[in-house]
Short mmCIF file of C-alpha atoms and ligand atoms in Angstrom, two decimals:
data_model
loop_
_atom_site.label_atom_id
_atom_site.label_comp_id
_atom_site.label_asym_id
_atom_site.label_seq_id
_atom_site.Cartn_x
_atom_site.Cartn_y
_atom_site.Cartn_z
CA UNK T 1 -3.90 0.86 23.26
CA UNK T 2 -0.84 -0.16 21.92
CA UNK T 3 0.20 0.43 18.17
CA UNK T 4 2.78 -1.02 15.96
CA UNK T 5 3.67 -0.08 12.58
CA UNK T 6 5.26 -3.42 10.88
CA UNK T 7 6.96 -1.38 8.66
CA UNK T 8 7.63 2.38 8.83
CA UNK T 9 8.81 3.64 5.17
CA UNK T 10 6.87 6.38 3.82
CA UNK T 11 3.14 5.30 4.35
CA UNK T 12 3.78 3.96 7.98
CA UNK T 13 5.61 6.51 9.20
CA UNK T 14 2.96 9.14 8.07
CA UNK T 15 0.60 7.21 9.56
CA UNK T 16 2.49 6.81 13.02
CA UNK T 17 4.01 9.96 13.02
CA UNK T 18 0.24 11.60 13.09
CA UNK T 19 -1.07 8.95 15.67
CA UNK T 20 2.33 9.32 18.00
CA UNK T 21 1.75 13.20 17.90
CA UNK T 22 -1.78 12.62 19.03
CA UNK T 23 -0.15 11.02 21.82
CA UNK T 24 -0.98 7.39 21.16
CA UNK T 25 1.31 4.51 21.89
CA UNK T 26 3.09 4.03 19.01
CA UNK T 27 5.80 1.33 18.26
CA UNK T 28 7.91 1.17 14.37
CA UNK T 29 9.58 -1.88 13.60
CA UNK T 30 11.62 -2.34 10.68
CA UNK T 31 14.19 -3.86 9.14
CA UNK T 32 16.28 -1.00 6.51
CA UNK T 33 19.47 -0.52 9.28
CA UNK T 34 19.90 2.92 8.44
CA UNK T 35 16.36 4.02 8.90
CA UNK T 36 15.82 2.17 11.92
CA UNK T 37 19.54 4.05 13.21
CA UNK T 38 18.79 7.44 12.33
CA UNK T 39 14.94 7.22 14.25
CA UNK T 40 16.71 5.55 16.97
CA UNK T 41 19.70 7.80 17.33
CA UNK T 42 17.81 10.97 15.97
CA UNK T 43 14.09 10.85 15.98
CA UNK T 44 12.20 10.66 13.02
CA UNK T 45 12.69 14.19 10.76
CA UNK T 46 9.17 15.38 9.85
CA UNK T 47 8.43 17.28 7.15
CA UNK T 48 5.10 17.97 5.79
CA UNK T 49 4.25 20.58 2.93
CA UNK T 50 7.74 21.48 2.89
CA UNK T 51 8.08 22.65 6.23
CA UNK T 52 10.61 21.33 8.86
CA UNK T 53 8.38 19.86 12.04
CA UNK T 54 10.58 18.51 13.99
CA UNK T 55 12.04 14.86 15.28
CA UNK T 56 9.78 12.76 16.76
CA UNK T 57 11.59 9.74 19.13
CA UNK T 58 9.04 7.16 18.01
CA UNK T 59 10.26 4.07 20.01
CA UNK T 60 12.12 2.21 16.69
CA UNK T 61 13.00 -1.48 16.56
CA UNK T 62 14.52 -4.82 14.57
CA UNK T 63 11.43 -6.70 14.78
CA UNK T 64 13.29 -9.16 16.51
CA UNK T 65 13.97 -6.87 19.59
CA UNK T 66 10.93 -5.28 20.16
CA UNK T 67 8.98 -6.75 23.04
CA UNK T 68 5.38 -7.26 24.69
CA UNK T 69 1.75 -7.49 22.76
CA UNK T 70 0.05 -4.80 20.52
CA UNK T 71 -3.47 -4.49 19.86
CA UNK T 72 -3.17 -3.00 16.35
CA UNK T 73 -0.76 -3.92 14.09
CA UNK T 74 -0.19 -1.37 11.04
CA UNK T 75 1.13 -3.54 8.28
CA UNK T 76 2.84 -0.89 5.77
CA UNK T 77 6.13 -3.40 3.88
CA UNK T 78 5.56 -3.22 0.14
CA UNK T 79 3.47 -5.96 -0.64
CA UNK T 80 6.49 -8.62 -1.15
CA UNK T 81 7.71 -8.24 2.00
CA UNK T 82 4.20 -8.47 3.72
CA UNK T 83 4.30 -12.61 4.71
CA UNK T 84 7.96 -12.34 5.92
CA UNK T 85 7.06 -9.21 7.80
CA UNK T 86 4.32 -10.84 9.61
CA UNK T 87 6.24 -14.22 10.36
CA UNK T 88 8.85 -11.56 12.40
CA UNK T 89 6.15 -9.54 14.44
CA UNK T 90 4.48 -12.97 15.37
CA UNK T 91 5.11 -12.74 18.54
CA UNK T 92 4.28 -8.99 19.53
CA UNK T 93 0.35 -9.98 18.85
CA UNK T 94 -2.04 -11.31 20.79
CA UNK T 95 -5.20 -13.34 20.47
CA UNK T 96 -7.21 -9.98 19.76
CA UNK T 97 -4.62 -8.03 17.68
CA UNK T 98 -6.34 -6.27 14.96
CA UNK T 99 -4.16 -6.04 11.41
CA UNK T 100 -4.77 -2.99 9.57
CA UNK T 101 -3.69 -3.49 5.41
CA UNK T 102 -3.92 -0.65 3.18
CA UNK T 103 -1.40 -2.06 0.97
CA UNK T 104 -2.06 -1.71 -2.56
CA UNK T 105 -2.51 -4.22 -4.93
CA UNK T 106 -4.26 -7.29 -4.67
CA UNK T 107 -4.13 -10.87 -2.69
CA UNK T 108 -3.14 -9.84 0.61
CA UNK T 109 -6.22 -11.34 2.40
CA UNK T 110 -5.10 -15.03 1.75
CA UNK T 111 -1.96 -14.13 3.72
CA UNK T 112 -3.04 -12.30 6.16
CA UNK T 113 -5.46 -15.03 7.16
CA UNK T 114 -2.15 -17.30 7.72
CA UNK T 115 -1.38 -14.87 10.83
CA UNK T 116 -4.94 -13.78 11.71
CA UNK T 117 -8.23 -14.42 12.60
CA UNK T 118 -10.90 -13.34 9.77
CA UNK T 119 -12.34 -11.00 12.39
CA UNK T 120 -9.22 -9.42 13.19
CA UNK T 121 -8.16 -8.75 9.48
CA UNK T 122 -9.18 -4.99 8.46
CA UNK T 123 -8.43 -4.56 4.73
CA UNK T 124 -8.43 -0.80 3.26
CA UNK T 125 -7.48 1.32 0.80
CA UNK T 126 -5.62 4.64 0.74
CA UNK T 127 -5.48 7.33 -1.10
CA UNK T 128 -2.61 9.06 1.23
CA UNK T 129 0.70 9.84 -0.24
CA UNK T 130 3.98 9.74 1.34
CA UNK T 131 7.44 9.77 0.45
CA UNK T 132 10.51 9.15 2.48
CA UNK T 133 13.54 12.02 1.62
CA UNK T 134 16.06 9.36 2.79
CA UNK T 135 16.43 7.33 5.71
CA UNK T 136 14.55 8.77 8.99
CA UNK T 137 12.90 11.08 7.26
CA UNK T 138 9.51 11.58 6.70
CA UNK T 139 8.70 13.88 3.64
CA UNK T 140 5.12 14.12 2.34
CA UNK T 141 2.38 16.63 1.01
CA UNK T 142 -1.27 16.82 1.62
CA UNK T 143 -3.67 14.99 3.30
CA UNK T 144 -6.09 11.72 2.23
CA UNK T 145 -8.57 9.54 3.08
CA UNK T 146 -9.00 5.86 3.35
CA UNK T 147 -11.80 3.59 3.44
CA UNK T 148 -11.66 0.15 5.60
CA UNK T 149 -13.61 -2.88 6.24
CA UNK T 150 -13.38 -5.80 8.31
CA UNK T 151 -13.00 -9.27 6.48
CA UNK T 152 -15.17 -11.52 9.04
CA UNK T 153 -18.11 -8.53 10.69
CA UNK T 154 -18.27 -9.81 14.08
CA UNK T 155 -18.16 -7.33 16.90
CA UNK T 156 -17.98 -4.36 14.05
CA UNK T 157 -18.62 -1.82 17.51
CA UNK T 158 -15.31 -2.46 18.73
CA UNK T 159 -13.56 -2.14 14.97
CA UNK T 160 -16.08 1.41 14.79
CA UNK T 161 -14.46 2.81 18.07
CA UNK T 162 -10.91 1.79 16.98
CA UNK T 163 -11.68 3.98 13.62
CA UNK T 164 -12.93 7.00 15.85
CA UNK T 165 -10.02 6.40 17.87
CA UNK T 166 -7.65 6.58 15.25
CA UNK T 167 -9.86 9.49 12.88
CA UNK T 168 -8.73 12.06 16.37
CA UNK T 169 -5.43 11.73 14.91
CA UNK T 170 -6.79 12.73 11.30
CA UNK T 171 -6.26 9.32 9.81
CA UNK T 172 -9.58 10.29 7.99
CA UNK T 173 -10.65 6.46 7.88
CA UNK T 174 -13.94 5.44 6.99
CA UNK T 175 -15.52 2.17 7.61
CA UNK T 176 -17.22 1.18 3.79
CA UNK T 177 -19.28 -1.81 2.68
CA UNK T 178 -17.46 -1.08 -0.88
CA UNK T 179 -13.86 -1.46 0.03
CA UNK T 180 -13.11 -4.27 -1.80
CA UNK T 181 -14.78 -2.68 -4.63
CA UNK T 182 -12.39 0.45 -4.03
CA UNK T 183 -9.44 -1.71 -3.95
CA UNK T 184 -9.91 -2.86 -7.43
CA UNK T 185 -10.36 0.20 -8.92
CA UNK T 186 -7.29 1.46 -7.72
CA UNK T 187 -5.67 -1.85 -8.15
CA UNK T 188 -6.85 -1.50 -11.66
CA UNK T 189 -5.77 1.96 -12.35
CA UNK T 190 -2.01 0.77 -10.92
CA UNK T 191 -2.09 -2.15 -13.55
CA UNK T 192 -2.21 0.20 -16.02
CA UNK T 193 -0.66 3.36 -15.31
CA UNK T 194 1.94 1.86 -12.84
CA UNK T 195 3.55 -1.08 -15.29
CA UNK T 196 2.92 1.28 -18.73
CA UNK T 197 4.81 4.00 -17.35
CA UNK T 198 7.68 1.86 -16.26
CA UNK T 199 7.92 -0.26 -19.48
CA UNK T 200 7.27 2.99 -21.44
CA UNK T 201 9.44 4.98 -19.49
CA UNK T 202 7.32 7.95 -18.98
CA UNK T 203 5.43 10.07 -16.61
CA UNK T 204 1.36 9.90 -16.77
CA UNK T 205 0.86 12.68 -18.70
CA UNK T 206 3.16 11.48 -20.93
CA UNK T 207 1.29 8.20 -21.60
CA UNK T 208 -2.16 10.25 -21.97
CA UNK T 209 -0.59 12.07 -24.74
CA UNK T 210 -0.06 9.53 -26.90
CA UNK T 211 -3.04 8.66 -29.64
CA UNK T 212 -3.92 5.21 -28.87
CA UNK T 213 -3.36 5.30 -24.75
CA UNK T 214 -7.09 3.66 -23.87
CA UNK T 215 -6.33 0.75 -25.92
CA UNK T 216 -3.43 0.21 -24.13
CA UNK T 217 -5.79 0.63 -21.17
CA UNK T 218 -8.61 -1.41 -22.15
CA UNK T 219 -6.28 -4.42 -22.89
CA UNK T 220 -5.19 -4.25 -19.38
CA UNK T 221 -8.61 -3.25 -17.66
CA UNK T 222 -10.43 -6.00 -19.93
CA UNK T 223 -9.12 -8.50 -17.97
CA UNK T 224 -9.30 -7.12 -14.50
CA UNK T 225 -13.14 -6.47 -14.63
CA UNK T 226 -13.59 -10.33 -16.35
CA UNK T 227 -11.39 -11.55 -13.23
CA UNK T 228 -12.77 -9.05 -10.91
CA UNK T 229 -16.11 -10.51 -11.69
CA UNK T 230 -15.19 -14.34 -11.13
CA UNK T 231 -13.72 -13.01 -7.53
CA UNK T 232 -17.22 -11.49 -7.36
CA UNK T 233 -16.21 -7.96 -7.32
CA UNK T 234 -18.15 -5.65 -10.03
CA UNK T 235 -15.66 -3.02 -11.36
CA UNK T 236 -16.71 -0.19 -13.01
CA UNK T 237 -14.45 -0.25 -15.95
CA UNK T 238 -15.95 2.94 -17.09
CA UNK T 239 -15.06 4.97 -13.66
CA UNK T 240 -11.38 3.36 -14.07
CA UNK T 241 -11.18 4.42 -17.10
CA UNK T 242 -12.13 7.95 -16.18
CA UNK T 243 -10.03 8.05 -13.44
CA UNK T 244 -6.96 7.47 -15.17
CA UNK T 245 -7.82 9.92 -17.82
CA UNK T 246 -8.31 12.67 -14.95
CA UNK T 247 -4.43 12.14 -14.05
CA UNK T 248 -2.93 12.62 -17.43
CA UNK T 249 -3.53 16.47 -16.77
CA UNK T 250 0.05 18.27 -15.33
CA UNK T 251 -1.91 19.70 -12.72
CA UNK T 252 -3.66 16.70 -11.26
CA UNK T 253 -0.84 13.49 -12.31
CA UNK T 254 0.55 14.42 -15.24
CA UNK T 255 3.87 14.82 -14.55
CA UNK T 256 4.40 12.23 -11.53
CA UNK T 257 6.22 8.97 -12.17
CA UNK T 258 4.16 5.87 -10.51
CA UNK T 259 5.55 3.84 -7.29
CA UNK T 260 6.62 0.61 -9.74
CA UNK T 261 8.58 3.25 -11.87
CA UNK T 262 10.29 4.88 -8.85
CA UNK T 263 11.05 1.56 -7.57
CA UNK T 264 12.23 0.29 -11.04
CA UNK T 265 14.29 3.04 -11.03
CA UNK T 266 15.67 3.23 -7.50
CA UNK T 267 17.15 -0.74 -8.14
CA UNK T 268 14.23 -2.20 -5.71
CA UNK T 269 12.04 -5.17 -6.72
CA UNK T 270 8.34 -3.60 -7.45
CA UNK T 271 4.78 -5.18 -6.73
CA UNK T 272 3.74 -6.26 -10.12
CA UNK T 273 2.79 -9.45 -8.51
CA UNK T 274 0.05 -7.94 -6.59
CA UNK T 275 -1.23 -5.69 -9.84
CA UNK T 276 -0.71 -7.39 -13.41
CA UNK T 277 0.48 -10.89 -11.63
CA UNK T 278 -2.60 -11.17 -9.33
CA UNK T 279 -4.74 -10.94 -11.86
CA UNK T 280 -3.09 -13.55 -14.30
CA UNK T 281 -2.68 -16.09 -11.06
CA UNK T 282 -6.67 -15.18 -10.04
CA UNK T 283 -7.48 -15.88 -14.42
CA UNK T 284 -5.80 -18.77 -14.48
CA UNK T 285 -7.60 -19.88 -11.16
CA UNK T 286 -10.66 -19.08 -12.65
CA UNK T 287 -10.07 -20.44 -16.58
CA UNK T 288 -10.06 -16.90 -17.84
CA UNK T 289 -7.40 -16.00 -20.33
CA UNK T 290 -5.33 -13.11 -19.46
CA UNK T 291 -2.53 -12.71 -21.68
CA UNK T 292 -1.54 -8.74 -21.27
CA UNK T 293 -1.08 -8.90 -17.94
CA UNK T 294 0.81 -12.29 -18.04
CA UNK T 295 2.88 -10.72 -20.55
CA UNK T 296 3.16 -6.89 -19.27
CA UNK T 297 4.25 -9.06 -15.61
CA UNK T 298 7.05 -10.78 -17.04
CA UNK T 299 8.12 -7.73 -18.79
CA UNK T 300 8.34 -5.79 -15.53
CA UNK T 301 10.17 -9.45 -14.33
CA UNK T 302 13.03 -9.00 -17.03
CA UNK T 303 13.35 -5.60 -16.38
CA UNK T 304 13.95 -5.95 -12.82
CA UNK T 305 16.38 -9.03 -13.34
CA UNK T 306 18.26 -7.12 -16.22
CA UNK T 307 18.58 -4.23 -13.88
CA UNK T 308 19.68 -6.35 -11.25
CA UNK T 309 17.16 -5.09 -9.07
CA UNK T 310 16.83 -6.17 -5.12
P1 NAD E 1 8.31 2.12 1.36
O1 NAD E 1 9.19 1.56 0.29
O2 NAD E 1 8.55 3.54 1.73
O3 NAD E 1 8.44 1.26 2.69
C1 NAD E 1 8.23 -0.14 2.68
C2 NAD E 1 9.41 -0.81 3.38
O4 NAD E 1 10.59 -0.65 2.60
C3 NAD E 1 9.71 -0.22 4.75
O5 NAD E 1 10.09 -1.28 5.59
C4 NAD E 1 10.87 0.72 4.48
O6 NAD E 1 11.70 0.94 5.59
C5 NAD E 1 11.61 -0.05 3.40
N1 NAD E 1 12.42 0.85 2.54
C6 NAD E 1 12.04 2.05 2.01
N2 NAD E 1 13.06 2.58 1.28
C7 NAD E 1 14.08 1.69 1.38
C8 NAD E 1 15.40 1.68 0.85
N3 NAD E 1 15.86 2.67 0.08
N4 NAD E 1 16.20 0.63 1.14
C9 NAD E 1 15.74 -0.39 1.91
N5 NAD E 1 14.50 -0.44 2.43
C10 NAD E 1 13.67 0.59 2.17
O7 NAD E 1 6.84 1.83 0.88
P2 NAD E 1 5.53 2.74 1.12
O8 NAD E 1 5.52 3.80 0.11
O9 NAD E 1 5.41 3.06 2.55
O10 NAD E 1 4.41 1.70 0.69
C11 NAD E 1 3.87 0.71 1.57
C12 NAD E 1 2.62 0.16 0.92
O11 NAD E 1 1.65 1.20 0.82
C13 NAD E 1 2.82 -0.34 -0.52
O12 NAD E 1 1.96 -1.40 -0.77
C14 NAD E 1 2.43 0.86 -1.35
O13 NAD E 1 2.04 0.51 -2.67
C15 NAD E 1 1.26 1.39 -0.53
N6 NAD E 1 0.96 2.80 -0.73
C16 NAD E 1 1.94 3.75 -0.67
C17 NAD E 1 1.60 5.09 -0.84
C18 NAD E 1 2.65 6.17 -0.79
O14 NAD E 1 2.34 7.30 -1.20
N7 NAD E 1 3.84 5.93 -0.30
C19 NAD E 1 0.27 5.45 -1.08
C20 NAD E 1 -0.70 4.45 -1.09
C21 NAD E 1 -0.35 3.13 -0.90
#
């Protein structure tokens, strides 16, 4: 079985790095230069809990110069980069190639179904960390879980065996008929916590501390459950809710700085689109009002611009 990572930052390479040392057939392409030069020249640097692992030659490649036909695809871009990302590994899949999307955020089905059959589109959500300590190396802590499910269920054995197959490595994927649930909740806890702490400019536990945090939170979570529930997803504004608040403590969140803040800060572009935006394009879609998140979006918009972010 062959596997490519489309897109090997910090979540892909964790991912590959753990199936690759399992010893399956694993492929990166990507398109940062000097990531892609150091795997190539070096190997990929592993290190995991702060200890030093080793280098890992993971065959690396411009997605224009890598070759032949994968059966899984691993998309792991940011969510921006996801459409052109899948226009470039076009033609390394074939008829039966299975896409695997743990993404965050929200909207990725609709363009995933440009590239893919229904039944070939498995959409999850993670709850893995990763981090990258520069380019070609992998630096991450812990361990996580993430639950999957297949967009069309046609011929779920063969999408059950792939999970097994991939779980030897200690992927720690579970096939769940709530997924989509799942990815709204965390979707939901990103469109608060994520674009607060960037605008705010302050860690989580920060935000908890101040008086009037959950009605900063409801404003935003108000209008994710009323679009949620137009999309025909329940969420469980109450668990949200709940889950955020377990964060704001130093020793479970409190003091980390969300992935829209890092990239904010680093000079990158951020996903807002897929948190706050999706769910002002999916309200306006649906005739339901959302101004926060229209507003909070275009917030994170200027920000980005004013910064000159890329
Ligand atoms: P990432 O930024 O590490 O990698 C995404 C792409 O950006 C890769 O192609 C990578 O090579 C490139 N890239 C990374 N740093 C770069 C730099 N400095 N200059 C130029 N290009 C650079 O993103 P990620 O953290 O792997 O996230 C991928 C997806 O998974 C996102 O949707 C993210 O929200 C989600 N996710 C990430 C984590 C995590 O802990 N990293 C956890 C859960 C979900």
């Amino acid at each position: 079985m062959k596997i490519l990572f489309a897109g090997a930052g910090a979540l892909g390479s964790r991912f590959g790095y753990l199936l690759f040392k399992n010893g399956e057939d694993v492929t990166f392409v990507d398109t940062w230069k000097d990531h892609v030069e150091n795997i190539k020249n070096n190997g990929l640097r592993v290190i995991i809990d702060d200890k030093e692992l080793g280098y890992y030659n993971i065959p690396t490649y411009y997605p224009e110069d890598a070759q032949g036909k994968y059966d899984v695809v691993f998309v792991a871009t940011k969510s921006m980069q996801l459409r052109s990302m899948l226009t470039k590994v076009k033609h390394l899949m074939h008829e039966n190639t299975k896409i695997i999307c743990i993404l965050n955020g929200l909207g990725h089905v609709v363009t995933l179904k440009e590239f893919v059959k229904e039944e070939n589109i498995l959409i999850g959500v993670t709850v893995w960390t990763s981090g990258l300590g520069g380019p070609g190396v992998l630096k991450a802590y812990g361990s996580g879980k993430t639950e999957i499910k297949q967009v069309k269920e046609e011929n779920l054995e063969d999408t059950k065996g792939l999970i097994d197959r991939l779980n030897k490595a200690g992927l720690n994927m579970k096939y769940s008929d709530n997924t989509f649930q799942s990815i709204w909740h965390k979707a939901g806890l990103n469109c608060v916590l994520n674009t607060y702490c960037t605008l705010i400019d302050c860690n989580i536990g920060e935000y908890g501390s101040f008086k009037q945090n959950l009605e900063l939170t409801r404003a935003v979570l108000n209008e994710v459950t009323a679009v949620g529930k137009a999309e025909g997803v329940e969420v469980n504004q109450e668990l949200v809710e709940n889950n955020i608040e377990n964060l704001f403590d130093p020793s479970t969140g409190g003091l980390h700085y969300p992935s829209l803040y890092q990239d904010m800060k680093n000079g990158r572009l951020t996903e807002i689109d897929y948190l706050n935006g999706a769910i002002s394009k999916l309200g306006k879609k649906h005739n339901i009002q959302t101004p926060v998140c229209d507003a909070v979006t275009l917030m994170i918009h200027a920000k980005e611009f004013i910064r000159g972010n890329k």
